[in-house]
Amino acid sequence: MPDEMARPLIRERGEGRGSRRLEASMSDPGAPVVGILGTGDFSRSLARRLVASGYQVVVGSRTPKRSAALFPEEAEVTSQMEAASQADLVFVAVFPEHHSTLVELKPALAGKTLVDVSNGLKISLEGPSNAEQLADLFPESSVVKGFNTISAWALQMGPRDGSRQVFLCSDSSTAKSSVIQLCRRMGFVPVDMGLLSSSLEVENLPLYLFPSWRIPLLCTLSLFVFFYLYNFVRDVLLPWITARKSVFYKMPIETVNVTLPSVALVMLSLVYLPGLCAAFLQLWWGTKYNRFPNWLDRWLTRRKQFGLCSFLCAVLHAIYSLCLPLRKSARYKLLNMAAKQVKEGVDDSWVDEEVWRMELYLSAGIVALGLLSLLAVTSLPSVSNTVNWREFSFIQSTLGYCALSMATLHTLLYGWGRAFDPTQYRFFLPPTFVLVLILPLTALLGRLALCVPCVAGRLRQIRRGWEKSRHIRFTLPDDGCRNGLEDVSHV
Amino acid sequence: MPDEMARPLIRERGEGRGSRRLEASMSDPGAPVVGILGTGDFSRSLARRLVASGYQVVVGSRTPKRSAALFPEEAEVTSQMEAASQADLVFVAVFPEHHSTLVELKPALAGKTLVDVSNGLKISLEGPSNAEQLADLFPESSVVKGFNTISAWALQMGPRDGSRQVFLCSDSSTAKSSVIQLCRRMGFVPVDMGLLSSSLEVENLPLYLFPSWRIPLLCTLSLFVFFYLYNFVRDVLLPWITARKSVFYKMPIETVNVTLPSVALVMLSLVYLPGLCAAFLQLWWGTKYNRFPNWLDRWLTRRKQFGLCSFLCAVLHAIYSLCLPLRKSARYKLLNMAAKQVKEGVDDSWVDEEVWRMELYLSAGIVALGLLSLLAVTSLPSVSNTVNWREFSFIQSTLGYCALSMATLHTLLYGWGRAFDPTQYRFFLPPTFVLVLILPLTALLGRLALCVPCVAGRLRQIRRGWEKSRHIRFTLPDDGCRNGLEDVSHV
Amino acid sequence: MPDEMARPLIRERGEGRGSRRLEASMSDPGAPVVGILGTGDFSRSLARRLVASGYQVVVGSRTPKRSAALFPEEAEVTSQMEAASQADLVFVAVFPEHHSTLVELKPALAGKTLVDVSNGLKISLEGPSNAEQLADLFPESSVVKGFNTISAWALQMGPRDGSRQVFLCSDSSTAKSSVIQLCRRMGFVPVDMGLLSSSLEVENLPLYLFPSWRIPLLCTLSLFVFFYLYNFVRDVLLPWITARKSVFYKMPIETVNVTLPSVALVMLSLVYLPGLCAAFLQLWWGTKYNRFPNWLDRWLTRRKQFGLCSFLCAVLHAIYSLCLPLRKSARYKLLNMAAKQVKEGVDDSWVDEEVWRMELYLSAGIVALGLLSLLAVTSLPSVSNTVNWREFSFIQSTLGYCALSMATLHTLLYGWGRAFDPTQYRFFLPPTFVLVLILPLTALLGRLALCVPCVAGRLRQIRRGWEKSRHIRFTLPDDGCRNGLEDVSHV
């Protein structure tokens, strides 16, 4: 479902322009002149967008005659030197490896603003960035990094959805200001990223592939593999080895469906454990001005992804469970049970405890899924933007712990009775529902401990700035989410 | 799933800054000077954000030496008097109860712009607001209220998602303009809230906890409790009292699953009733320039929330229903029925009418749920922003009435036959599906009545401004949604 | 669930204004003066919004005395001539058919900026637009088209969600700039649409009813009707005609549930076929600078809608399938089978192949649905705005092809064995799952062909600008999505 432009608003205007149009462009000689060096796809789209936004565009090409056909009529295509001289603001849209060919333009570009739109080919962690190299080549010009996150396609179509951000950085605030203004006039949303030393980050931006999802996804996958193998060995392989009972048909659905809720519950408790760690560390230190260890910092910032992975597993678990009675295997089993019941002359096979257990754990599961869905919906950027901090923290913290409690209850009710049944431990492998309860119960008990009045009071003091010793160290963003409320009251 | 910053873009720049950086800050002495009074978390985050956006920052502290370590290097930390004198725009980030300690700065602050960032501790309905009190303390300064909805966390991280709004109000438009500009340069989206008399509202903003959801949620909850008790008494308690038939196992799932669709249908009709009330009132008055009674006004603005509550109940009803065949109780019943059928020697237990009824009401239910899902998706802010009024009103009005009709049909088909079965009224308690049909049928009939040509024509006239008597009263936003189309054509 | 304003922030300020307020408006005589011609709903809402944003407002009315009561106190209501003379920027908010009545104001309006806010009554493909007609009437004024997409309701309430866009176009860049500024100050997001020749498009904007959905929806509907009739004839009608076997009860659910997955799979392959066509055309031409045929261009821009239609059908298919065991018909069948099994004395009716087939195709189906859900979620505007091109193309292309493969596998496993069963072809009508596999298999084979190293290499060359002949033609946006990554690296 690729992104696209709903309506062809900015249509081809190259043909059939009427007299009104010509007048207009005639009457507007005072429009700022913007230069573009380079004639690739990006240059062409940029030229069209600039022309559409009312700028005079001068394109510098090494082969101006051949290139002219590629650009909109209103843009002047000339030599690189000519373009560099005419414009005050020049987009450098040539390959970074060819930046050096521009050196001859140095005098013409002195004192002007150069916008470096280049990207690297792969994520680079060590500088210098393309923009810094350009700044070293042209020390007398002001280099602004930006527009590299915008594709030729987005440039040509116009930023219709209104939130295409252009990340800008520069050492010259004057140059940056003028690019910010140009940006706005083109309809983009400029985001100031500070000095040119941020340009490496800006160049890396379009090359990332879900960096914040890597650890949560890895975590989900390895938990899945572990629990799947565990359940496979316990429920499928061992019965076959010991009793030659072939239940391999369980592999695609039943084993997966025992694995998914385990992953979901562990991942959900991993959402709430780092916040508790942070709180206990702060209590231990007696101050909030200590820097958290790096792993905790990173974990805290990945909670949303952990939560969404947990939600995905929970939803899949629900769908798999709902599919269970659909299966031929379920039908065959039911038919065989009916035949057996008739054979044995049993009129009523009702077992009240089993009925109650199932009704209750299904209820708990549905409520947990409902709460998780609310959390997931409020994680959507457009929804979380409409709630204030108090509402956000209510949903993510209060409703989140409710969801964790209900999910834990669902597991407890499911395992009820069976957890103390020795036949479940035949192969010295406890059932998974026993294993997965460790972390969520830890999280819930930790949260309860923080509710004890004296602990809660001390924590509140600490988060309001109180310190055990008055040795103040530098503060860092710590537990942004749970601090939210205190933050806004500026305490 | 707490909100977080995907990539650490604005990294610690306190350490390891190269020479380029120093040059840059040297070469930029003309940057505007912004003052901050106060040294709390908010002040520090604000200082970093201002520095990153290219401002010169002067922090006024009562203990400048001790506080300096807490602020970025580029910010000057000095006495309050010094800071007040140097800056033209001063953020007041001290507790409102300490505002009076700033009185000695009055001469230094005269003629300057003060930004009050404080929040109250609880929602206050009566003024004066903190900002108004500050304005009374400093009559010669221009007070702007704002930034109170922004957390220290958001300040430090930068407004990455591009829609963090800063609500501003002030009596001085010059002062407001300069803060608006600063706001934009910091990457926030300023929203002008008018004069300082709005500051109480602005101060309350971050303290609200879903105010628009209160009534719809209360409504949903009380309907749920009512219908749950009704169904419990009718389906569980009375059979036990009269016949000692224990069906208490129905409480967690079956009774809930009869209750949820009732709530969903009633809530859905409550979405469409206020619009009909408004239309009939306008027809009765013969003008659209009459103010609606307060309850109707409020009801009209809560329709989205009513609809989403209804959708939530409908989805839960679907999940509960799909869970029904999963349950042990369903399995035991099936087994017993099979045993009974065999015992009685029946070969074919097929009842054609029952089969048809169920196929049909399931279909109607699925279609209703599908339509409601479309409505819910278009209620997401980012989706509703991409549709125009005509599309929005098509979805919410046309598709909405289709959903209501299908849901009503689902209920009618479900109850078909049984509604006229005297055994259903044993305890003088009609089945719930009879009760819940009252409101949706009223809504559908009311809508039909508005489609009668002469009524529809008159209503169209009225909404285009026609009046029975020419006595014109002051207009108010009335039926925004259904008026939408007319509004845009400026009739 | 109509849109609404969560909190009544901009409250009635007509009453109870204190002295501070009056001072403020007194002290602000330098605020720009904006004129409004016309006294309809839109004019009134506009006046309130302008006043709230700090502008001095002069309303020109033909009956100033009567109209004054309708406007906020701060706005001056006077004669049209007076208003036209006082203001530099004048909103023309009268019906386009009454524009000619304003001709007498021509001298007063000369050299001023006129904002035409009118809309047409229906979509018009041929000019001149209202704005162009106004420009012809007032050749000495600068006409800006805009604000027509904003409703009176949105004006009054303020653009709370921050992305209400105002589309502007004008032949005078000075006039446009001033309106852009005003727009921003009112809190709207101006989008520059170029010259006044775009005004027809801008006027049509609020009149569109999902233009980009028309073809995909038509496609979905006709596929649905075709497959439904095909399945009805094959599964319901023919058994009745040939064997008098009445299975009409299958019509509402079972036939629909065979039809929906067919539509979903065909629609999903239609998402990926145009991209493949484009790639093969480029390979054939040996250049990317050829214009695609119009139908392909349009198809490429509709892929998102095709995908979402496919997703909708897939979700409905899942819900219908999950409903299957709920039905009375399923229960009766099961009971009869149990009775039959007992009668025949079969103890174990287990068929291993059937069990495996079903477990496998259910798994594949669930995975396909999960992947499609991820694609659908990333299609939400607010989510797709947070990912970069590389991430977007990974999701839409890589995950998309995974979903297509899993969906095809689901169908293959479902039909496995039965596809070669002659009884399935009794009436010379192959089962639908055979028919629907044609397109997805074509798409998957085509994609595989593009992965052959020599083909892939040539395609990469072409997309980087290489050409078989050096005859360069004008470039057009072609395969935006799949080109995305190359685009951003500015090759």
mmCIF file of N, CA and C in Angstrom, chain A residues 233-319:
data_model
loop_
_atom_site.group_PDB
_atom_site.id
_atom_site.type_symbol
_atom_site.label_atom_id
_atom_site.label_comp_id
_atom_site.label_asym_id
_atom_site.label_seq_id
_atom_site.Cartn_x
_atom_site.Cartn_y
_atom_site.Cartn_z
ATOM 1 N N VAL A 233 9.593 -29.853 22.688
ATOM 2 C CA VAL A 233 10.209 -30.995 23.370
ATOM 3 C C VAL A 233 9.243 -31.587 24.384
ATOM 4 N N ARG A 234 8.607 -30.707 25.166
ATOM 5 C CA ARG A 234 7.769 -31.173 26.263
ATOM 6 C C ARG A 234 6.457 -31.802 25.793
ATOM 7 N N ASP A 235 5.819 -31.164 24.819
ATOM 8 C CA ASP A 235 4.467 -31.604 24.452
ATOM 9 C C ASP A 235 4.432 -32.529 23.251
ATOM 10 N N VAL A 236 5.449 -32.490 22.403
ATOM 11 C CA VAL A 236 5.397 -33.265 21.165
ATOM 12 C C VAL A 236 6.471 -34.352 21.134
ATOM 13 N N LEU A 237 7.709 -33.954 21.396
ATOM 14 C CA LEU A 237 8.813 -34.894 21.218
ATOM 15 C C LEU A 237 8.815 -35.963 22.302
ATOM 16 N N LEU A 238 8.706 -35.545 23.574
ATOM 17 C CA LEU A 238 8.801 -36.520 24.661
ATOM 18 C C LEU A 238 7.662 -37.536 24.630
ATOM 19 N N PRO A 239 6.415 -37.116 24.394
ATOM 20 C CA PRO A 239 5.356 -38.128 24.285
ATOM 21 C C PRO A 239 5.663 -39.152 23.194
ATOM 22 N N TRP A 240 6.325 -38.700 22.120
ATOM 23 C CA TRP A 240 6.619 -39.618 21.030
ATOM 24 C C TRP A 240 7.746 -40.561 21.429
ATOM 25 N N ILE A 241 8.789 -39.999 22.048
ATOM 26 C CA ILE A 241 9.930 -40.813 22.459
ATOM 27 C C ILE A 241 9.503 -41.824 23.515
ATOM 28 N N THR A 242 8.751 -41.361 24.501
ATOM 29 C CA THR A 242 8.434 -42.253 25.613
ATOM 30 C C THR A 242 7.257 -43.170 25.293
ATOM 31 N N ALA A 243 6.279 -42.658 24.540
ATOM 32 C CA ALA A 243 5.074 -43.474 24.378
ATOM 33 C C ALA A 243 4.721 -43.715 22.915
ATOM 34 N N ARG A 244 5.597 -43.270 21.985
ATOM 35 C CA ARG A 244 5.311 -43.412 20.550
ATOM 36 C C ARG A 244 3.950 -42.802 20.186
ATOM 37 N N LYS A 245 3.551 -41.798 20.966
ATOM 38 C CA LYS A 245 2.293 -41.131 20.679
ATOM 39 C C LYS A 245 2.584 -39.995 19.704
ATOM 40 N N SER A 246 2.089 -40.089 18.482
ATOM 41 C CA SER A 246 2.432 -39.079 17.481
ATOM 42 C C SER A 246 1.451 -37.914 17.546
ATOM 43 N N VAL A 247 1.911 -36.788 18.075
ATOM 44 C CA VAL A 247 1.066 -35.586 18.076
ATOM 45 C C VAL A 247 1.773 -34.457 17.335
ATOM 46 N N PHE A 248 2.508 -34.851 16.275
ATOM 47 C CA PHE A 248 3.262 -33.840 15.534
ATOM 48 C C PHE A 248 2.342 -32.812 14.863
ATOM 49 N N TYR A 249 1.071 -33.190 14.678
ATOM 50 C CA TYR A 249 0.143 -32.239 14.062
ATOM 51 C C TYR A 249 -0.015 -30.982 14.922
ATOM 52 N N LYS A 250 0.436 -31.082 16.197
ATOM 53 C CA LYS A 250 0.304 -29.903 17.068
ATOM 54 C C LYS A 250 1.281 -28.787 16.721
ATOM 55 N N MET A 251 2.336 -29.138 15.961
ATOM 56 C CA MET A 251 3.398 -28.162 15.735
ATOM 57 C C MET A 251 2.929 -26.835 15.127
ATOM 58 N N PRO A 252 2.147 -26.840 14.043
ATOM 59 C CA PRO A 252 1.869 -25.527 13.443
ATOM 60 C C PRO A 252 0.956 -24.646 14.290
ATOM 61 N N ILE A 253 0.015 -25.211 15.028
ATOM 62 C CA ILE A 253 -0.924 -24.325 15.721
ATOM 63 C C ILE A 253 -0.847 -24.456 17.244
ATOM 64 N N GLU A 254 -1.022 -25.628 17.776
ATOM 65 C CA GLU A 254 -1.133 -25.719 19.228
ATOM 66 C C GLU A 254 0.152 -25.305 19.937
ATOM 67 N N THR A 255 1.283 -25.776 19.439
ATOM 68 C CA THR A 255 2.542 -25.406 20.098
ATOM 69 C C THR A 255 2.792 -23.896 19.970
ATOM 70 N N VAL A 256 2.503 -23.375 18.774
ATOM 71 C CA VAL A 256 2.656 -21.921 18.587
ATOM 72 C C VAL A 256 1.748 -21.178 19.562
ATOM 73 N N ASN A 257 0.543 -21.710 19.752
ATOM 74 C CA ASN A 257 -0.424 -21.007 20.588
ATOM 75 C C ASN A 257 -0.112 -21.122 22.087
ATOM 76 N N VAL A 258 0.735 -22.072 22.467
ATOM 77 C CA VAL A 258 1.200 -22.070 23.859
ATOM 78 C C VAL A 258 2.403 -21.132 23.997
ATOM 79 N N THR A 259 3.140 -20.996 22.897
ATOM 80 C CA THR A 259 4.352 -20.164 22.924
ATOM 81 C C THR A 259 4.017 -18.671 22.935
ATOM 82 N N LEU A 260 3.056 -18.291 22.083
ATOM 83 C CA LEU A 260 2.759 -16.862 21.930
ATOM 84 C C LEU A 260 2.365 -16.179 23.234
ATOM 85 N N PRO A 261 1.449 -16.732 24.026
ATOM 86 C CA PRO A 261 1.095 -16.021 25.260
ATOM 87 C C PRO A 261 2.267 -15.922 26.222
ATOM 88 N N SER A 262 3.158 -16.929 26.212
ATOM 89 C CA SER A 262 4.338 -16.837 27.072
ATOM 90 C C SER A 262 5.186 -15.642 26.672
ATOM 91 N N VAL A 263 5.434 -15.522 25.365
ATOM 92 C CA VAL A 263 6.233 -14.388 24.892
ATOM 93 C C VAL A 263 5.529 -13.080 25.249
ATOM 94 N N ALA A 264 4.224 -13.038 25.005
ATOM 95 C CA ALA A 264 3.483 -11.801 25.258
ATOM 96 C C ALA A 264 3.592 -11.378 26.718
ATOM 97 N N LEU A 265 3.443 -12.340 27.612
ATOM 98 C CA LEU A 265 3.454 -11.977 29.034
ATOM 99 C C LEU A 265 4.849 -11.544 29.488
ATOM 100 N N VAL A 266 5.873 -12.260 29.037
ATOM 101 C CA VAL A 266 7.239 -11.871 29.425
ATOM 102 C C VAL A 266 7.570 -10.487 28.870
ATOM 103 N N MET A 267 7.217 -10.251 27.597
ATOM 104 C CA MET A 267 7.503 -8.945 27.000
ATOM 105 C C MET A 267 6.749 -7.834 27.730
ATOM 106 N N LEU A 268 5.514 -8.120 28.126
ATOM 107 C CA LEU A 268 4.741 -7.092 28.823
ATOM 108 C C LEU A 268 5.369 -6.762 30.168
ATOM 109 N N SER A 269 5.890 -7.786 30.855
ATOM 110 C CA SER A 269 6.521 -7.454 32.140
ATOM 111 C C SER A 269 7.846 -6.722 31.900
ATOM 112 N N LEU A 270 8.490 -6.987 30.759
ATOM 113 C CA LEU A 270 9.718 -6.240 30.438
ATOM 114 C C LEU A 270 9.428 -4.757 30.181
ATOM 115 N N VAL A 271 8.172 -4.428 29.898
ATOM 116 C CA VAL A 271 7.826 -3.016 29.731
ATOM 117 C C VAL A 271 7.866 -2.301 31.077
ATOM 118 N N TYR A 272 7.456 -3.007 32.137
ATOM 119 C CA TYR A 272 7.298 -2.324 33.412
ATOM 120 C C TYR A 272 8.474 -2.505 34.349
ATOM 121 N N LEU A 273 9.333 -3.514 34.062
ATOM 122 C CA LEU A 273 10.486 -3.710 34.946
ATOM 123 C C LEU A 273 11.475 -2.548 34.931
ATOM 124 N N PRO A 274 11.829 -1.962 33.768
ATOM 125 C CA PRO A 274 12.849 -0.905 33.821
ATOM 126 C C PRO A 274 12.414 0.299 34.639
ATOM 127 N N GLY A 275 11.117 0.641 34.563
ATOM 128 C CA GLY A 275 10.633 1.757 35.370
ATOM 129 C C GLY A 275 10.788 1.469 36.857
ATOM 130 N N LEU A 276 10.526 0.203 37.233
ATOM 131 C CA LEU A 276 10.686 -0.173 38.638
ATOM 132 C C LEU A 276 12.153 -0.128 39.034
ATOM 133 N N CYS A 277 13.023 -0.667 38.160
ATOM 134 C CA CYS A 277 14.463 -0.599 38.423
ATOM 135 C C CYS A 277 14.871 0.844 38.681
ATOM 136 N N ALA A 278 14.408 1.738 37.790
ATOM 137 C CA ALA A 278 14.775 3.143 37.919
ATOM 138 C C ALA A 278 14.312 3.686 39.271
ATOM 139 N N ALA A 279 13.081 3.358 39.632
ATOM 140 C CA ALA A 279 12.542 3.866 40.900
ATOM 141 C C ALA A 279 13.371 3.338 42.072
ATOM 142 N N PHE A 280 13.687 2.036 42.058
ATOM 143 C CA PHE A 280 14.440 1.478 43.181
ATOM 144 C C PHE A 280 15.862 2.027 43.225
ATOM 145 N N LEU A 281 16.457 2.250 42.043
ATOM 146 C CA LEU A 281 17.783 2.870 42.013
ATOM 147 C C LEU A 281 17.735 4.254 42.640
ATOM 148 N N GLN A 282 16.712 5.018 42.279
ATOM 149 C CA GLN A 282 16.593 6.368 42.825
ATOM 150 C C GLN A 282 16.394 6.323 44.336
ATOM 151 N N LEU A 283 15.598 5.356 44.782
ATOM 152 C CA LEU A 283 15.413 5.213 46.228
ATOM 153 C C LEU A 283 16.726 4.855 46.899
ATOM 154 N N TRP A 284 17.472 3.982 46.275
ATOM 155 C CA TRP A 284 18.746 3.512 46.810
ATOM 156 C C TRP A 284 19.767 4.644 46.890
ATOM 157 N N TRP A 285 19.843 5.377 45.744
ATOM 158 C CA TRP A 285 20.777 6.501 45.693
ATOM 159 C C TRP A 285 20.311 7.654 46.584
ATOM 160 N N GLY A 286 18.986 7.776 46.731
ATOM 161 C CA GLY A 286 18.459 8.913 47.477
ATOM 162 C C GLY A 286 18.490 10.199 46.681
ATOM 163 N N THR A 287 18.564 10.105 45.359
ATOM 164 C CA THR A 287 18.557 11.303 44.525
ATOM 165 C C THR A 287 18.108 10.923 43.132
ATOM 166 N N LYS A 288 17.580 11.911 42.387
ATOM 167 C CA LYS A 288 17.247 11.596 41.001
ATOM 168 C C LYS A 288 18.313 12.154 40.054
ATOM 169 N N TYR A 289 19.358 12.745 40.660
ATOM 170 C CA TYR A 289 20.348 13.402 39.806
ATOM 171 C C TYR A 289 21.508 12.494 39.424
ATOM 172 N N ASN A 290 21.385 11.207 39.690
ATOM 173 C CA ASN A 290 22.406 10.260 39.236
ATOM 174 C C ASN A 290 22.040 9.746 37.855
ATOM 175 N N ARG A 291 23.054 9.550 37.072
ATOM 176 C CA ARG A 291 22.816 9.023 35.735
ATOM 177 C C ARG A 291 22.527 7.528 35.847
ATOM 178 N N PHE A 292 21.513 7.056 35.132
ATOM 179 C CA PHE A 292 21.235 5.625 35.126
ATOM 180 C C PHE A 292 22.300 4.895 34.323
ATOM 181 N N PRO A 293 22.559 3.635 34.658
ATOM 182 C CA PRO A 293 23.473 2.873 33.801
ATOM 183 C C PRO A 293 22.930 2.846 32.371
ATOM 184 N N ASN A 294 23.850 2.711 31.423
ATOM 185 C CA ASN A 294 23.478 2.801 30.015
ATOM 186 C C ASN A 294 22.395 1.815 29.597
ATOM 187 N N TRP A 295 22.537 0.565 30.073
ATOM 188 C CA TRP A 295 21.567 -0.453 29.663
ATOM 189 C C TRP A 295 20.163 -0.070 30.117
ATOM 190 N N LEU A 296 20.073 0.564 31.295
ATOM 191 C CA LEU A 296 18.757 0.928 31.817
ATOM 192 C C LEU A 296 18.178 2.089 31.022
ATOM 193 N N ASP A 297 19.041 3.041 30.717
ATOM 194 C CA ASP A 297 18.637 4.170 29.891
ATOM 195 C C ASP A 297 18.046 3.700 28.575
ATOM 196 N N ARG A 298 18.754 2.764 27.935
ATOM 197 C CA ARG A 298 18.296 2.279 26.640
ATOM 198 C C ARG A 298 17.004 1.486 26.781
ATOM 199 N N TRP A 299 16.944 0.702 27.835
ATOM 200 C CA TRP A 299 15.747 -0.100 28.072
ATOM 201 C C TRP A 299 14.531 0.813 28.274
ATOM 202 N N LEU A 300 14.752 1.897 29.053
ATOM 203 C CA LEU A 300 13.651 2.826 29.320
ATOM 204 C C LEU A 300 13.102 3.430 28.035
ATOM 205 N N THR A 301 13.996 3.714 27.095
ATOM 206 C CA THR A 301 13.522 4.339 25.858
ATOM 207 C C THR A 301 12.926 3.338 24.881
ATOM 208 N N ARG A 302 13.042 2.047 25.181
ATOM 209 C CA ARG A 302 12.491 1.047 24.254
ATOM 210 C C ARG A 302 11.189 0.451 24.754
ATOM 211 N N ARG A 303 10.624 0.988 25.823
ATOM 212 C CA ARG A 303 9.444 0.366 26.408
ATOM 213 C C ARG A 303 8.263 0.310 25.454
ATOM 214 N N LYS A 304 8.098 1.383 24.663
ATOM 215 C CA LYS A 304 6.986 1.388 23.720
ATOM 216 C C LYS A 304 7.084 0.206 22.755
ATOM 217 N N GLN A 305 8.287 -0.033 22.234
ATOM 218 C CA GLN A 305 8.468 -1.133 21.286
ATOM 219 C C GLN A 305 8.247 -2.481 21.961
ATOM 220 N N PHE A 306 8.758 -2.627 23.191
ATOM 221 C CA PHE A 306 8.507 -3.870 23.916
ATOM 222 C C PHE A 306 7.001 -4.104 24.049
ATOM 223 N N GLY A 307 6.303 -3.037 24.413
ATOM 224 C CA GLY A 307 4.862 -3.151 24.600
ATOM 225 C C GLY A 307 4.155 -3.534 23.318
ATOM 226 N N LEU A 308 4.570 -2.932 22.197
ATOM 227 C CA LEU A 308 3.889 -3.246 20.945
ATOM 228 C C LEU A 308 4.179 -4.673 20.505
ATOM 229 N N CYS A 309 5.397 -5.154 20.757
ATOM 230 C CA CYS A 309 5.711 -6.557 20.441
ATOM 231 C C CYS A 309 4.823 -7.473 21.279
ATOM 232 N N SER A 310 4.687 -7.131 22.563
ATOM 233 C CA SER A 310 3.842 -7.924 23.437
ATOM 234 C C SER A 310 2.408 -7.946 22.917
ATOM 235 N N PHE A 311 1.931 -6.772 22.489
ATOM 236 C CA PHE A 311 0.568 -6.675 21.976
ATOM 237 C C PHE A 311 0.389 -7.539 20.735
ATOM 238 N N LEU A 312 1.378 -7.489 19.840
ATOM 239 C CA LEU A 312 1.305 -8.306 18.623
ATOM 240 C C LEU A 312 1.166 -9.779 18.974
ATOM 241 N N CYS A 313 1.996 -10.249 19.914
ATOM 242 C CA CYS A 313 1.930 -11.655 20.313
ATOM 243 C C CYS A 313 0.577 -11.971 20.942
ATOM 244 N N ALA A 314 0.071 -11.041 21.743
ATOM 245 C CA ALA A 314 -1.210 -11.283 22.405
ATOM 246 C C ALA A 314 -2.326 -11.393 21.377
ATOM 247 N N VAL A 315 -2.292 -10.512 20.367
ATOM 248 C CA VAL A 315 -3.338 -10.559 19.343
ATOM 249 C C VAL A 315 -3.241 -11.871 18.562
ATOM 250 N N LEU A 316 -2.012 -12.258 18.201
ATOM 251 C CA LEU A 316 -1.857 -13.512 17.460
ATOM 252 C C LEU A 316 -2.345 -14.684 18.309
ATOM 253 N N HIS A 317 -2.038 -14.642 19.600
ATOM 254 C CA HIS A 317 -2.513 -15.687 20.508
ATOM 255 C C HIS A 317 -4.036 -15.765 20.487
ATOM 256 N N ALA A 318 -4.674 -14.581 20.497
ATOM 257 C CA ALA A 318 -6.142 -14.565 20.465
ATOM 258 C C ALA A 318 -6.652 -15.194 19.181
ATOM 259 N N ILE A 319 -6.035 -14.816 18.053
ATOM 260 C CA ILE A 319 -6.515 -15.348 16.766
ATOM 261 C C ILE A 319 -6.286 -16.859 16.701
#
